[in-house]
Structures are given as C-alpha cells and as structure tokens.
Protein backbone atom coordinates (compact mmCIF):
# COMPACT_ATOMS: atom_id res chain seq x y z
CA MET A 1 0.04 -0.03 0.05
CA PRO A 2 1.57 3.33 -0.98
CA HIS A 3 2.18 6.02 1.77
CA ASP A 4 2.58 9.60 1.08
CA LYS A 5 4.97 10.61 3.91
CA PRO A 6 7.57 7.71 4.85
CA LEU A 7 8.87 8.09 8.36
CA ILE A 8 12.62 8.76 7.66
CA ASP A 9 14.89 10.33 9.97
CA ALA A 10 18.09 12.61 9.35
CA PHE A 11 20.21 9.37 9.18
CA GLY A 12 18.13 7.68 6.48
CA ARG A 13 16.44 5.21 8.82
CA VAL A 14 12.95 4.14 7.81
CA HIS A 15 10.55 3.73 10.85
CA ASP A 16 8.01 1.06 10.06
CA SER A 17 7.67 -0.40 13.43
CA LEU A 18 5.51 0.96 16.20
CA ARG A 19 5.19 0.13 19.92
CA ILE A 20 1.95 1.18 21.45
CA SER A 21 1.74 1.32 25.24
CA ILE A 22 -1.97 0.98 26.36
CA THR A 23 -1.40 1.44 30.13
CA ASP A 24 1.40 2.28 32.64
CA ARG A 25 -0.14 0.06 35.22
CA CYS A 26 1.33 -3.37 36.13
CA ASN A 27 0.56 -6.27 38.39
CA ILE A 28 4.24 -6.72 39.50
CA ARG A 29 6.91 -4.24 40.49
CA CYS A 30 10.11 -5.29 38.85
CA PHE A 31 13.01 -3.23 40.31
CA TYR A 32 14.27 -2.70 36.72
CA CYS A 33 11.09 -0.95 35.68
CA MET A 34 9.07 0.37 38.79
CA PRO A 35 9.51 1.60 42.32
CA GLU A 36 8.50 -0.92 44.88
CA HIS A 37 6.19 1.66 46.59
CA ASP A 38 4.35 4.85 45.53
CA ALA A 39 4.24 4.27 41.90
CA THR A 40 2.30 7.10 40.23
CA PHE A 41 -0.06 6.01 37.51
CA MET A 42 -1.90 8.28 34.96
CA PRO A 43 -5.66 8.82 35.54
CA LYS A 44 -7.97 7.11 33.02
CA SER A 45 -8.75 10.54 31.34
CA ARG A 46 -5.18 10.96 30.26
CA LEU A 47 -4.96 7.57 28.51
CA LEU A 48 -5.78 7.34 24.79
CA THR A 49 -9.10 5.57 24.25
CA TYR A 50 -9.06 2.51 22.03
CA GLU A 51 -10.71 4.57 19.34
CA GLU A 52 -7.92 7.12 19.55
CA ILE A 53 -5.20 4.44 19.40
CA ALA A 54 -6.85 2.82 16.40
CA ARG A 55 -7.07 6.15 14.54
CA LEU A 56 -3.47 6.88 15.12
CA ALA A 57 -2.37 3.34 14.25
CA ARG A 58 -4.44 3.60 10.93
CA LEU A 59 -2.99 6.97 9.99
CA LEU A 60 0.64 5.75 10.58
CA ILE A 61 0.02 2.51 8.59
CA ARG A 62 -1.76 4.12 5.61
CA ARG A 63 0.29 7.20 5.43
CA GLY A 64 3.46 6.56 7.30
CA GLY A 65 4.33 3.13 6.17
CA VAL A 66 4.16 1.39 9.54
CA ARG A 67 4.06 -2.30 8.99
CA ASP A 68 4.24 -3.83 12.35
CA ILE A 69 2.68 -2.99 15.70
CA ARG A 70 3.52 -4.36 19.21
CA ILE A 71 1.20 -3.75 22.15
CA THR A 72 2.96 -3.11 25.45
CA GLY A 73 2.38 -1.63 28.81
CA GLY A 74 3.04 -1.42 31.89
CA GLU A 75 1.25 -4.78 31.61
CA PRO A 76 -1.10 -4.62 28.62
CA LEU A 77 -3.46 -7.34 30.06
CA VAL A 78 -4.46 -5.27 32.94
CA ARG A 79 -6.46 -2.89 30.64
CA ARG A 80 -9.94 -4.08 30.22
CA ASP A 81 -11.15 -5.81 27.05
CA CYS A 82 -7.66 -5.54 25.65
CA HIS A 83 -8.79 -8.03 22.85
CA VAL A 84 -11.25 -5.47 21.54
CA LEU A 85 -8.32 -3.18 20.55
CA ILE A 86 -6.39 -6.05 19.09
CA ARG A 87 -9.39 -6.92 16.85
CA ARG A 88 -9.55 -3.32 15.64
CA LEU A 89 -5.99 -3.17 14.88
CA ALA A 90 -5.81 -6.46 13.21
CA SER A 91 -8.52 -5.32 10.73
CA ILE A 92 -6.43 -2.35 9.44
CA ASP A 93 -5.41 -2.98 5.86
CA GLY A 94 -1.57 -2.75 5.31
CA LEU A 95 -0.64 -3.96 8.81
CA ASP A 96 1.63 -7.04 8.37
CA ASP A 97 2.32 -8.14 11.99
CA LEU A 98 0.57 -7.56 15.38
CA SER A 99 2.26 -8.67 18.49
CA MET A 100 2.26 -8.10 22.29
CA THR A 101 4.74 -8.00 25.16
CA THR A 102 3.48 -9.46 28.38
CA ASN A 103 4.56 -10.60 31.83
CA GLY A 104 2.31 -13.64 31.47
CA ILE A 105 0.57 -13.57 34.73
CA LEU A 106 -2.82 -12.99 33.25
CA LEU A 107 -2.20 -14.71 29.91
CA ALA A 108 -3.74 -18.08 30.66
CA GLU A 109 -7.06 -16.39 30.84
CA HIS A 110 -6.61 -14.18 27.70
CA ALA A 111 -4.43 -16.29 25.32
CA THR A 112 -7.22 -17.94 23.17
CA ARG A 113 -9.29 -14.74 22.90
CA LEU A 114 -6.20 -12.57 21.96
CA ARG A 115 -5.36 -15.14 19.21
CA ASP A 116 -8.96 -15.19 17.95
CA ALA A 117 -8.97 -11.44 17.76
CA GLY A 118 -5.92 -11.39 15.36
CA LEU A 119 -2.87 -11.22 17.63
CA ARG A 120 -0.17 -13.14 15.84
CA ARG A 121 2.88 -13.14 18.18
CA LEU A 122 3.75 -12.94 21.82
CA ASN A 123 6.98 -11.90 23.77
CA ILE A 124 6.62 -13.17 27.34
CA SER A 125 8.89 -11.97 30.07
CA LEU A 126 10.55 -14.75 32.02
CA ASP A 127 13.38 -13.74 34.17
CA THR A 128 13.56 -16.84 36.43
CA LEU A 129 11.80 -20.14 37.21
CA ASP A 130 12.45 -19.77 40.83
CA ASP A 131 9.86 -18.03 42.98
CA ALA A 132 12.32 -16.69 45.47
CA THR A 133 14.33 -15.10 42.75
CA LEU A 134 11.13 -13.67 41.08
CA GLU A 135 10.25 -12.19 44.40
CA ARG A 136 13.74 -10.52 44.49
CA ILE A 137 13.22 -9.15 41.00
CA ALA A 138 9.40 -8.38 40.78
CA ARG A 139 8.65 -8.12 44.54
CA ARG A 140 5.89 -10.67 43.80
CA ARG A 141 5.67 -14.45 43.44
CA GLY A 142 3.83 -16.23 40.77
CA VAL A 143 6.10 -18.23 38.44
CA ASP A 144 3.44 -20.99 38.27
CA ARG A 145 1.05 -18.41 36.80
CA ILE A 146 3.58 -17.24 34.21
CA VAL A 147 4.27 -20.73 33.23
CA GLU A 148 0.55 -21.55 32.95
CA GLY A 149 0.36 -18.59 30.73
CA ILE A 150 3.17 -19.68 28.48
CA ASP A 151 1.70 -23.10 28.14
CA ALA A 152 -1.82 -21.62 27.25
CA ALA A 153 -0.22 -19.39 24.60
CA ILE A 154 1.43 -22.39 23.10
CA ASP A 155 -1.98 -24.24 23.10
CA ALA A 156 -3.59 -21.20 21.49
CA GLY A 157 -1.33 -21.66 18.38
CA PHE A 158 0.29 -18.24 18.09
CA ASP A 159 2.58 -17.89 15.01
CA SER A 160 5.52 -17.10 17.27
CA ILE A 161 6.27 -17.20 21.02
CA LYS A 162 9.52 -15.82 22.39
CA LEU A 163 10.55 -15.67 26.02
CA ASN A 164 12.38 -12.50 27.15
CA SER A 165 14.91 -12.77 29.99
CA LEU A 166 16.57 -9.64 31.38
CA ALA A 167 20.34 -10.42 32.10
CA ILE A 168 21.12 -8.87 35.41
CA ALA A 169 24.71 -9.49 37.03
CA GLY A 170 24.54 -11.27 40.24
CA ILE A 171 20.96 -12.49 39.71
CA SER A 172 20.70 -13.95 36.30
CA ASP A 173 23.94 -15.91 36.18
CA GLY A 174 22.48 -19.02 37.92
CA GLN A 175 19.23 -18.85 35.99
CA LEU A 176 20.37 -18.97 32.40
CA VAL A 177 20.74 -22.80 31.96
CA ASP A 178 17.36 -23.49 33.52
CA LEU A 179 15.75 -20.95 31.18
CA VAL A 180 17.26 -22.29 27.98
CA ARG A 181 16.14 -25.91 29.13
CA PHE A 182 12.72 -24.51 29.73
CA ALA A 183 12.37 -22.86 26.36
CA SER A 184 13.81 -25.92 24.61
CA ASP A 185 11.38 -28.33 26.25
CA ARG A 186 8.45 -26.08 24.82
CA ARG A 187 10.03 -25.53 21.48
CA VAL A 188 10.13 -21.82 21.87
CA ALA A 189 12.90 -19.29 21.57
CA ILE A 190 14.35 -17.43 24.31
CA ARG A 191 16.19 -14.10 24.29
CA PHE A 192 18.50 -12.42 26.87
CA ILE A 193 18.38 -8.71 27.13
CA GLU A 194 21.24 -6.69 28.75
CA PHE A 195 19.89 -4.67 31.67
CA MET A 196 19.42 -1.09 30.69
CA PRO A 197 19.13 2.30 32.68
CA LEU A 198 15.43 2.49 32.80
CA ASP A 199 14.68 1.68 36.43
CA ALA A 200 12.53 4.17 38.23
CA ASP A 201 14.93 4.06 41.43
CA ARG A 202 17.86 5.33 39.24
CA ALA A 203 20.09 2.66 40.81
CA TRP A 204 21.42 1.24 37.48
CA THR A 205 25.12 0.99 36.95
CA LYS A 206 27.19 -0.82 34.24
CA ASP A 207 28.26 -3.24 36.84
CA ASN A 208 24.61 -4.59 37.11
CA VAL A 209 24.85 -5.59 33.42
CA LEU A 210 25.27 -9.36 32.63
CA THR A 211 26.68 -8.72 29.23
CA GLY A 212 25.88 -10.67 26.18
CA ASP A 213 29.37 -12.10 25.97
CA ARG A 214 29.21 -13.39 29.56
CA VAL A 215 25.79 -15.11 28.93
CA LEU A 216 27.11 -16.92 25.90
CA GLU A 217 30.25 -17.92 27.95
CA ILE A 218 28.00 -19.39 30.71
CA LEU A 219 25.68 -21.13 28.19
CA ARG A 220 28.71 -22.54 26.18
CA ARG A 221 30.26 -23.93 29.25
CA HIS A 222 27.14 -26.01 29.80
CA PHE A 223 25.73 -26.75 26.45
CA GLY A 224 28.90 -26.70 24.19
CA LEU A 225 28.69 -25.25 20.74
CA ILE A 226 26.45 -22.28 20.24
CA ARG A 227 26.16 -21.53 16.44
CA PRO A 228 25.43 -18.03 15.14
CA ILE A 229 22.77 -17.86 12.64
CA ALA A 230 21.13 -14.98 10.54
CA ARG A 231 19.16 -12.29 12.24
CA GLU A 232 15.49 -12.46 11.69
CA SER A 233 15.78 -9.03 9.80
CA PRO A 234 18.39 -6.24 9.58
CA SER A 235 16.51 -4.19 12.06
CA ALA A 236 15.86 -7.15 14.55
CA PRO A 237 17.57 -6.13 17.94
CA ALA A 238 18.67 -9.73 18.81
CA GLU A 239 21.55 -11.53 17.30
CA SER A 240 20.50 -14.97 16.67
CA PHE A 241 22.05 -18.25 17.71
CA GLU A 242 21.24 -21.92 17.76
CA VAL A 243 22.19 -24.43 20.54
CA ARG A 244 21.40 -28.19 21.07
CA VAL A 245 19.79 -28.96 24.27
CA ASP A 246 19.74 -32.80 24.68
CA GLY A 247 19.64 -33.10 21.05
CA THR A 248 16.85 -30.48 20.50
CA LYS A 249 17.82 -27.32 18.34
CA THR A 250 16.82 -24.31 20.39
CA ARG A 251 17.02 -20.75 19.25
CA LEU A 252 18.67 -18.07 21.33
CA GLY A 253 18.83 -14.39 21.02
CA ILE A 254 21.12 -11.85 22.59
CA ILE A 255 20.12 -8.27 22.73
CA ARG A 256 23.15 -6.18 23.51
CA SER A 257 21.44 -2.98 24.02
CA VAL A 258 24.26 -1.59 26.38
CA THR A 259 27.54 -3.31 24.99
CA ARG A 260 26.66 -3.38 21.29
CA PRO A 261 23.84 -1.09 20.49
CA PHE A 262 21.83 -1.65 17.31
CA CYS A 263 20.94 2.03 16.86
CA ASP A 264 22.09 2.08 13.15
CA ASP A 265 19.36 -0.24 12.21
CA CYS A 266 16.67 0.97 14.47
CA ASN A 267 13.14 1.24 12.75
CA ARG A 268 11.02 1.72 15.90
CA LEU A 269 8.77 4.47 17.23
CA ARG A 270 6.83 4.33 20.58
CA LEU A 271 3.38 5.76 21.27
CA THR A 272 3.04 6.24 25.16
CA ALA A 273 -0.27 5.27 26.87
CA ASP A 274 -1.05 9.07 27.24
CA GLY A 275 -0.48 9.73 23.55
CA SER A 276 3.09 10.98 23.04
CA ILE A 277 5.37 9.88 20.28
CA ARG A 278 8.85 8.94 21.52
CA ASN A 279 11.45 8.44 18.66
CA CYS A 280 13.74 6.47 21.04
CA LEU A 281 13.38 4.43 24.07
CA PHE A 282 16.01 6.67 25.70
CA ALA A 283 14.63 10.00 24.21
CA THR A 284 14.70 12.97 26.61
CA SER A 285 11.87 14.67 24.85
CA GLU A 286 8.65 13.48 23.08
CA THR A 287 5.96 14.89 20.92
CA PRO A 288 2.34 15.01 22.38
CA LEU A 289 -0.49 13.90 20.12
CA ARG A 290 -3.46 13.26 22.64
CA ASP A 291 -4.47 16.99 22.88
CA ALA A 292 -4.01 17.67 19.23
CA LEU A 293 -6.16 14.56 18.59
CA ARG A 294 -8.85 15.79 20.96
CA GLN A 295 -8.68 19.34 19.71
CA GLY A 296 -9.69 18.18 16.26
CA VAL A 297 -6.36 18.48 14.41
CA ASP A 298 -6.68 16.64 11.09
CA ASP A 299 -4.52 13.77 9.67
CA ASN A 300 -2.35 16.03 7.85
CA GLY A 301 -1.38 17.83 11.12
CA LEU A 302 -0.97 14.76 13.13
CA ILE A 303 1.27 13.08 10.63
CA ASP A 304 3.33 16.17 10.46
CA LEU A 305 3.78 16.10 14.16
CA VAL A 306 5.06 12.47 13.91
CA LEU A 307 7.36 13.27 11.02
CA GLU A 308 8.88 16.10 13.11
CA SER A 309 9.59 13.71 15.97
CA VAL A 310 11.17 11.20 13.60
CA ARG A 311 13.51 13.91 12.04
CA ASP A 312 14.59 14.94 15.47
CA LYS A 313 15.85 11.39 16.29
CA ARG A 314 19.42 11.15 17.49
CA ALA A 315 21.96 8.82 15.84
CA ALA A 316 22.26 6.77 18.97
CA HIS A 317 20.96 6.49 22.63
CA GLY A 318 24.53 7.21 23.97
CA ILE A 319 24.65 4.85 26.98
CA GLY A 320 28.17 4.95 28.41
CA GLU A 321 28.95 8.34 26.98
CA SER A 322 29.54 11.16 29.30
CA GLU A 323 26.61 13.28 28.22
CA PHE A 324 24.07 10.28 28.37
CA ALA A 325 21.01 11.05 30.47
CA SER A 326 18.30 8.57 31.36
CA PRO A 327 14.87 9.70 30.32
CA GLU A 328 12.71 11.18 33.00
CA ARG A 329 10.00 8.66 32.47
CA PRO A 330 10.80 5.17 34.00
CA MET A 331 10.08 2.15 31.69
CA TYR A 332 6.57 1.42 32.89
CA SER A 333 5.52 4.87 31.81
CA ILE A 334 7.33 4.79 28.47
CA GLY A 335 6.15 1.47 27.21
CA GLY A 336 8.48 -1.45 26.12
C-alpha cells in the first residue's frame, strides 16, 4: 500500500515499526522498571481511548508506512477488554504483523481470546523459574502463573512465542541454563536482554549488566557449541544463535542494548499510553499527540507532528557516553 510521507529520520532510517503502550499500570513491581512503593499512574482521562489508538495506528499504517505494531504496557493485559483493541488493529489494511509483550501472569485467561482477535505473536517476560528469585526481581511471586500463561499461549497456536529474560549481574547468572532448558522443552525461542538504565529508582550501573558475551560464555560452558545464525531481519535487535539441548535445536537471542547497541538499524517508534510519540526508548523529549487529537487536528497535522519527531531522532542512545542522561519517564511509563 503506498504511503505519502515515509517516516525517515536524518540518518536515513525508515521507521515502519510502532510500539503502542496501552497502560502504565502493572501487576508486578520489577525493580528494573518500577519503584517498589508509591508508583504514580496516569488517570484514565489521560490515557488514549481504544478509538484514539486505532485512529493513530491507521494513520501511521496508511500514510506513514508502519508495517508492524507491538502492544505493550505497563502490563497490557491489566487494561480491560484488550482483545477489543487487538481486533480493531488487526482489521487495518496494510498491517503485516501484530504482537504483544506481556509478563504472562494474566495470559492463561486471555491467550485464546487474543489469538482469535488477530494477535499473531507474543513476547513473554521470564526472568527466572524460581519463585524466590522472582520475588527478588518483581517483589511478587507467581512463576506458576507465568508458566501456565506460556503453556496456554502455546496451546492457542500463536505464530511465534519468544521468552524475554533480562540479564542482570548477580541474579541471572545462575538462571540461564534452566531458562534455556525450559524454552527448549517447549520448543520456543528465548532471548537474553542486557539490563538497561530505565529503572525508576535510578540505581542502575554498568556493573549491574550481565553482558551478552558473559551470557554466551556461561551457556557454552554448559551446552557446548552455540552457532550464530542469521538475524530475523536487519532491524531485529537480537543477534540469533542456535544451541542443542539434549539433541533439540533451540533458538537463542542476545540483545546487547548496552555493550553493542543496534541504533544504526533502528526502525522503531513508541506511542505512550497518554499519547506521546517517542523516537527512541531513551529520548529525553517527546511529541504529544493526545491533545491535538482531541482538539480536532486533522490527519495532515497529526502526521506532520510524527514526522517532526522522527526527524529529530538522534544517531544513537548514547549509553556509556559522558553526556548520556536517562529519560525522565521510567520504563513502565514509556512502554516497552
């Protein structure tokens, strides 16, 4: 489908992937994302309605060339009737892929409904299979509910299911082997993501990062050969590998967002739950669309605001550089 204003930044990167956060609320309190107490959430009136989300998505698909959408939060499944939005988005001509990132706790009761509504792929967070470790990370227990959600998703027949595990030094080191075995047993891929400075407590340091190199070192020591394979696409954030677990080929991903950033090939924009476009996960500014939308700005005006944001995108997020500054919003407020 032709589009009249491709979303191209000053470095020639084409933005055809959109992350849409539909809530900043969550049912766990992971320290890498949220404060343990006194998290401040947006009032419902500030959130985009499903109708507003669908309008912006349709505009960016038809006139901006967006081809894939991922639904995020907070935890998206805590927002009522999430499947209704999925059905609306799935019906938009020109959208090639529709996926969701979830912590899995509510997934067992929603998986079949989401698949029937048109959701094609799932990324499910799984940092540990041990409840005590989960409580250390998420300040909640519930591994059994996450596993139940993963199994329900597998039974529902999604096109793709990936497990996402944050790699945190001093916590994840002893979890890696069990997580790979779990993924292998269920014939799903698993990706390890370097811990990024997006925590609400602003306690992150580089010493907290379990690097991609270290993850591979630990896994090679246990499983032997880990074979690099082609990335899923040039803009895919994960380096792809294959490992044999008791004879079963298992796909691994390593996302080196800190030690080997993939900014040169970034094709992503983010729409926050309260209606602002962010051109980078680590952007220190954003472009509000909600008020313009509610004040009657037409499609031409809205797409121009998005284009302005895209053109202002920096070359890279700059983690590790002296001038790097974390965004004011914590992760749960930005959206994954």
